[in-house]
Structure formats: C-alpha cells, structure tokens
Coordinates of C-alpha atoms and ligand atoms in Angstrom, one line a residue:
M260 CA 141.8 30.8 295.9
K261 CA 141.4 30.0 299.5
S262 CA 138.7 27.3 300.3
P263 CA 136.8 27.6 304.0
K264 CA 139.0 25.0 305.5
D265 CA 142.2 26.9 304.5
Y266 CA 140.9 29.5 307.0
L267 CA 140.8 27.0 310.3
I268 CA 143.1 26.2 312.7
F269 CA 142.2 23.7 315.0
P270 CA 145.1 23.8 318.3
L271 CA 145.8 20.2 319.7
D272 CA 145.2 21.2 323.3
V273 CA 145.4 17.6 324.7
P274 CA 148.1 16.2 326.8
T275 CA 148.9 13.0 325.1
Y276 CA 150.2 11.8 321.4
E277 CA 147.0 8.9 321.2
E278 CA 144.7 11.9 321.8
A279 CA 146.5 14.8 319.3
I280 CA 146.7 11.7 316.9
Q281 CA 142.9 11.1 316.9
C282 CA 141.6 14.4 316.7
V283 CA 143.9 14.9 313.5
E284 CA 142.3 11.7 312.2
T285 CA 139.2 12.6 312.9
L286 CA 139.3 16.4 311.3
K287 CA 142.5 16.0 308.9
D288 CA 140.0 16.4 306.3
H289 CA 138.2 19.2 307.5
V290 CA 140.7 21.6 308.8
G291 CA 143.9 23.7 307.2
L292 CA 146.3 23.3 310.1
F293 CA 146.7 22.0 313.1
K294 CA 148.2 24.1 315.9
V295 CA 150.4 22.3 318.3
G296 CA 150.7 24.4 321.2
L297 CA 152.9 24.0 324.6
Q298 CA 150.7 21.4 326.6
L299 CA 151.7 19.4 323.9
F300 CA 154.5 20.3 322.9
V301 CA 155.8 20.0 326.2
G302 CA 154.2 16.7 327.3
V303 CA 154.9 14.7 323.5
G304 CA 158.0 16.6 321.7
P305 CA 158.6 16.8 318.1
K306 CA 157.3 13.5 317.4
I307 CA 154.3 14.8 316.9
L308 CA 154.8 17.1 314.7
R309 CA 156.1 14.2 312.3
A310 CA 153.2 12.1 313.2
I311 CA 150.7 14.9 311.9
R312 CA 152.9 15.5 308.6
E313 CA 152.5 11.9 307.8
R314 CA 148.8 11.2 308.7
S315 CA 147.5 14.6 306.6
G316 CA 148.2 17.0 304.1
A317 CA 147.4 19.8 306.7
G318 CA 149.7 22.8 307.6
I319 CA 151.3 22.8 310.8
F320 CA 151.2 25.7 313.5
L321 CA 153.8 26.0 316.1
D322 CA 152.6 28.3 318.9
L323 CA 155.5 28.2 321.5
K324 CA 154.7 31.8 322.1
F325 CA 158.3 32.8 322.6
H326 CA 158.9 34.6 325.5
D327 CA 162.6 35.6 326.9
I328 CA 165.4 37.3 326.7
P329 CA 166.4 38.4 323.1
A330 CA 169.5 35.7 322.8
T331 CA 167.1 32.7 323.7
V332 CA 164.3 33.5 321.9
K333 CA 166.5 33.4 319.1
N334 CA 168.1 30.5 319.3
A335 CA 165.0 28.3 320.7
F336 CA 163.1 29.8 317.3
M337 CA 166.2 29.0 315.5
A338 CA 165.8 25.5 316.7
A339 CA 162.2 25.6 316.2
S340 CA 162.5 26.4 312.4
T341 CA 164.2 22.8 311.7
Y342 CA 160.4 21.5 312.4
G343 CA 159.2 22.7 309.0
A344 CA 156.0 24.6 310.6
T345 CA 154.2 26.9 308.6
F346 CA 153.7 29.4 311.5
T347 CA 155.4 29.7 315.2
T348 CA 155.0 32.7 317.4
V349 CA 156.9 35.3 319.6
H350 CA 155.3 37.6 322.1
C351 CA 156.0 41.3 321.4
D352 CA 156.7 42.4 325.0
E353 CA 160.2 42.9 324.7
G354 CA 160.4 44.8 321.9
K355 CA 161.1 45.2 318.5
G356 CA 164.9 44.3 318.9
L357 CA 163.7 40.9 319.9
L358 CA 161.5 40.6 316.8
R359 CA 164.1 42.0 314.5
S360 CA 166.8 39.5 315.8
V361 CA 164.0 36.3 315.2
V362 CA 163.1 37.6 311.8
E363 CA 167.0 37.9 310.7
N364 CA 168.3 35.1 311.9
N365 CA 165.3 32.9 310.3
P366 CA 166.8 29.8 308.5
S367 CA 163.7 28.6 307.3
G368 CA 160.6 29.3 305.4
T369 CA 158.7 29.0 308.7
K370 CA 156.3 32.3 309.5
I371 CA 156.6 34.5 312.4
L372 CA 153.5 35.6 313.8
A373 CA 154.0 38.3 316.8
V374 CA 151.6 37.9 320.3
T375 CA 149.6 41.4 320.5
V376 CA 147.3 40.6 323.6
L377 CA 146.1 37.6 324.6
T378 CA 142.2 37.3 324.2
S379 CA 142.0 36.3 327.3
L380 CA 142.7 39.6 328.7
E381 CA 140.4 42.3 328.9
G382 CA 141.1 45.9 330.2
K383 CA 141.1 45.1 334.0
D384 CA 143.7 42.2 333.5
L385 CA 145.8 45.1 331.6
K386 CA 145.4 47.6 334.5
E387 CA 146.1 45.0 336.9
L388 CA 149.4 45.0 334.8
G389 CA 150.2 48.0 335.1
Y390 CA 148.9 49.6 331.6
I391 CA 148.1 53.0 331.4
D392 CA 144.2 53.9 331.2
R393 CA 144.6 54.8 327.5
Y394 CA 145.1 50.9 326.7
V395 CA 143.1 49.7 329.9
N396 CA 140.4 51.4 328.0
D397 CA 140.8 50.8 324.4
I398 CA 142.4 47.3 323.9
T399 CA 142.4 48.1 320.3
E400 CA 144.9 50.8 320.2
L401 CA 147.4 48.7 322.8
V402 CA 147.2 45.8 319.9
I403 CA 147.6 48.3 316.9
L404 CA 151.1 49.5 319.1
K405 CA 152.0 45.8 319.4
A406 CA 151.0 45.0 315.7
R407 CA 153.1 48.0 314.4
M408 CA 156.6 47.1 316.3
A409 CA 156.0 43.4 314.7
K410 CA 155.2 45.3 311.3
E411 CA 158.3 47.5 311.5
A412 CA 160.6 44.3 313.1
G413 CA 159.5 42.3 309.9
C414 CA 157.1 39.6 311.3
S415 CA 154.8 37.9 309.0
G416 CA 151.6 38.9 310.9
V417 CA 150.6 39.1 314.1
V418 CA 148.1 37.1 316.5
C419 CA 144.8 39.3 317.8
S420 CA 141.4 39.1 318.5
G421 CA 138.8 39.6 316.2
L422 CA 137.6 42.4 318.1
E423 CA 141.2 44.3 316.5
V424 CA 141.4 42.3 312.8
E425 CA 139.8 45.1 311.2
K426 CA 141.9 47.9 312.9
V427 CA 144.5 45.6 312.1
K428 CA 144.2 44.8 308.2
A429 CA 143.5 48.9 308.0
E430 CA 146.5 49.9 309.1
F431 CA 149.1 46.9 308.0
G432 CA 147.8 46.0 304.5
K433 CA 145.8 43.0 303.6
N434 CA 149.3 41.0 303.5
F435 CA 150.0 41.3 307.0
I436 CA 148.6 37.9 308.1
A437 CA 145.8 38.1 311.2
V438 CA 145.6 34.9 313.1
T439 CA 142.2 35.3 315.5
P440 CA 141.4 33.3 318.5
G441 CA 138.8 33.7 320.9
I442 CA 136.8 32.3 318.2
R443 CA 133.1 31.8 319.7
P444 CA 129.9 30.4 317.4
A445 CA 126.6 31.7 318.6
W446 CA 125.4 28.3 319.1
S447 CA 128.5 27.2 321.8
L448 CA 129.0 28.2 325.2
A449 CA 130.5 31.6 324.6
G450 CA 131.2 33.8 327.6
K451 CA 131.5 30.5 329.9
D452 CA 135.5 29.8 329.8
D453 CA 138.5 31.9 329.9
Q454 CA 137.9 33.8 326.6
K455 CA 137.1 37.3 326.7
R456 CA 137.6 38.9 323.6
I457 CA 135.2 36.7 321.7
I458 CA 133.4 36.9 317.7
T459 CA 131.7 34.5 315.7
P460 CA 133.6 32.6 312.8
F461 CA 131.3 34.5 310.5
Q462 CA 132.0 37.8 311.8
A463 CA 136.1 37.1 312.5
I464 CA 136.3 36.1 308.7
K465 CA 134.0 39.2 307.4
R466 CA 136.3 41.6 309.8
G467 CA 139.7 40.1 307.4
A468 CA 140.8 37.5 309.8
D469 CA 143.0 35.4 307.4
Y470 CA 142.9 32.5 310.1
I471 CA 140.6 31.5 312.7
V472 CA 141.8 29.4 316.0
V473 CA 139.0 27.2 317.1
G474 CA 139.3 25.1 320.1
R475 CA 136.6 24.2 322.6
P476 CA 134.3 25.0 320.4
I477 CA 135.1 22.1 318.3
R478 CA 136.6 19.7 321.0
S479 CA 133.8 20.3 323.7
A480 CA 130.7 19.7 321.3
E481 CA 129.0 16.2 320.9
K482 CA 129.3 16.0 317.7
P483 CA 133.1 17.5 316.6
I484 CA 132.6 16.8 312.6
E485 CA 129.4 18.2 312.4
A486 CA 130.5 21.7 315.1
T487 CA 134.0 22.0 312.4
K488 CA 131.3 21.9 309.4
R489 CA 129.2 24.4 311.1
V490 CA 132.2 26.4 311.2
L491 CA 133.2 25.7 307.8
D492 CA 129.5 27.1 306.8
E493 CA 130.2 30.5 308.4
I494 CA 133.1 30.8 307.0
E495 CA 131.9 30.1 303.5
M496 CA 129.0 32.6 304.2
A497 CA 132.0 35.4 305.3
I498 CA 133.7 34.8 302.4
S499 CA 130.7 34.7 299.8
Q500 CA 129.6 37.8 300.8
Ligands
C5P1550 O1 138.7 28.2 321.1 P1 139.9 28.0 322.0 O2 139.3 28.9 323.3 O3 139.8 26.3 322.8 O4 141.3 28.0 321.5 C1 142.4 28.0 322.4 C2 143.7 28.0 321.6 O5 143.8 29.6 321.5 C3 144.9 27.3 322.6 O6 145.6 26.7 322.2 C4 145.3 29.0 322.8 O7 146.6 29.0 323.1 C5 145.0 29.9 322.0 N1 144.9 31.0 321.7 C6 146.0 31.8 321.3 N2 146.4 33.3 321.4 C7 145.4 33.5 322.6 C8 144.2 32.9 322.7 C9 144.1 32.0 322.3 O8 147.0 31.4 320.4 N3 145.5 34.9 322.2

C-alpha cells in the first residue's frame, strides 16, 4: 500500500551539488523520489546520484528526456541504465521504433517513461510548431496518440499533465504509469510561471496520477517542509476518498 509520500517526486532543479544535497537532507523524509534533470546532471554529473542514494531511502527519477536519432538514444539510455534509477525518460517525438529499441535494449530494472506533451505547452504553442487543428484544439488527443505509441512500444508509462491523466488511465489501464508534473496547489502562485496545463495535487491524484512532480511550489515556499506537508495532506485526502 503506497503512503502519500510515495506519490511525491521532488525535482532537484538547482545548479550545484551543495544545493541539491541540502534539498535532499531537508526533504528526504517527506518525498518518495528525487528527480535529477538536465540542469543538475549536466552541471554536476553522476556523483549526485550516488550521494542521493547514500543520504536517503528515496528513489531516483533520472529525467534526461532523451531525444535524438534511435542509435544515440539507445546508447545513451544504456549508459544511464547503469545508475540504478527507478525511472528515466525518453521523448515520444521520434516515434514508436525509437521507443521500442530503447525498451528492447534495457539491461536494467530502470523503468522507461515516455514524455508526451510538456506541461509548459498549450494550444497556441502547438500551432506554432505546425500541429494540425485537431491537436491544437484538443491536447488530450495528442497525448493519447503519443501514449499509445509508448504503450505499444513497451514503455512502463508516460509523463503527461493532470488534465490528461484520467483519459490515459482509462485507455491504457491502471498499470500503465502516469507521472504528472505541472502541479500547482491552490495556495501556490498558480499561473505565474512557465507551467500552463496545471492542476492541484488533490485533483491529479483523484484523476489517477501514480506520481506527481512538485518543484517550485515547494522550493519557492517560505517554509518548504510545511509546503511539502500541505501537498502530502492533499494526496492523503485524495487517496482516502
Ligand atoms: O513544479 P515545477 O514546475 O517547478 O516542476 C518543474 C519540473 O517538472 C522540472 O524538473 C521539469 O523538468 C519537470 N517537468 C516534466 N515534464 C513536464 C513539465 C515539467 O518533467 N511536462
């Protein structure tokens, strides 16, 4: 049985090893996984993964969002798989063949999540990118298209916004993992940053998210531990209903 903190992923979106470790020490008893993304991994390197493991019992989400030609992604993923992360991410945009070649060459227990449509994008961004009106007007449909590729390729799940998670779960079943960023509690500064397709922790879990990524609402809070506890309370409320 998952406890509320098992649903919570905190992204270590900080530039230095020292700041990352400080976040880990502060939050290690309150979150299920720490997410290491491009900024920290490129800046600090894999030693941060060892350090997280030595200091906490939390899992690691190595969010490198691979996106390149199939051979490069496959080889980059194989290198990343040696770090023992719980999850890592590959973009859907190069198609099912790429996703499948990563899944089929996974020598580790690291689960592969496919990134569908970033939560920082909205309809007008998709239009600029050349998407047809069908997807510009209904992002959920685009997310489902990409999630279907991920499912058919054998990925463990997807990253999608809380606005699409219910449909993803309905289409692909409860074992197909949905990780949901773009989380903005009602008490945070919703709508004031780059996240567009946002939803509260309570709503995301109610709609079926297996994990929520909550960064700035915690990191920018005056009292980060208090903010984390408020998020955990919302998760608890959602799972107990
Ligand atoms: O809560 P906050 O907006 O600060 O979370 C930002 C984090 O969410 C970043 O680490 C970013 O990489 C991640 N993210 C993601 N997928 C998206 C959007 C954001 O993993 N679609």
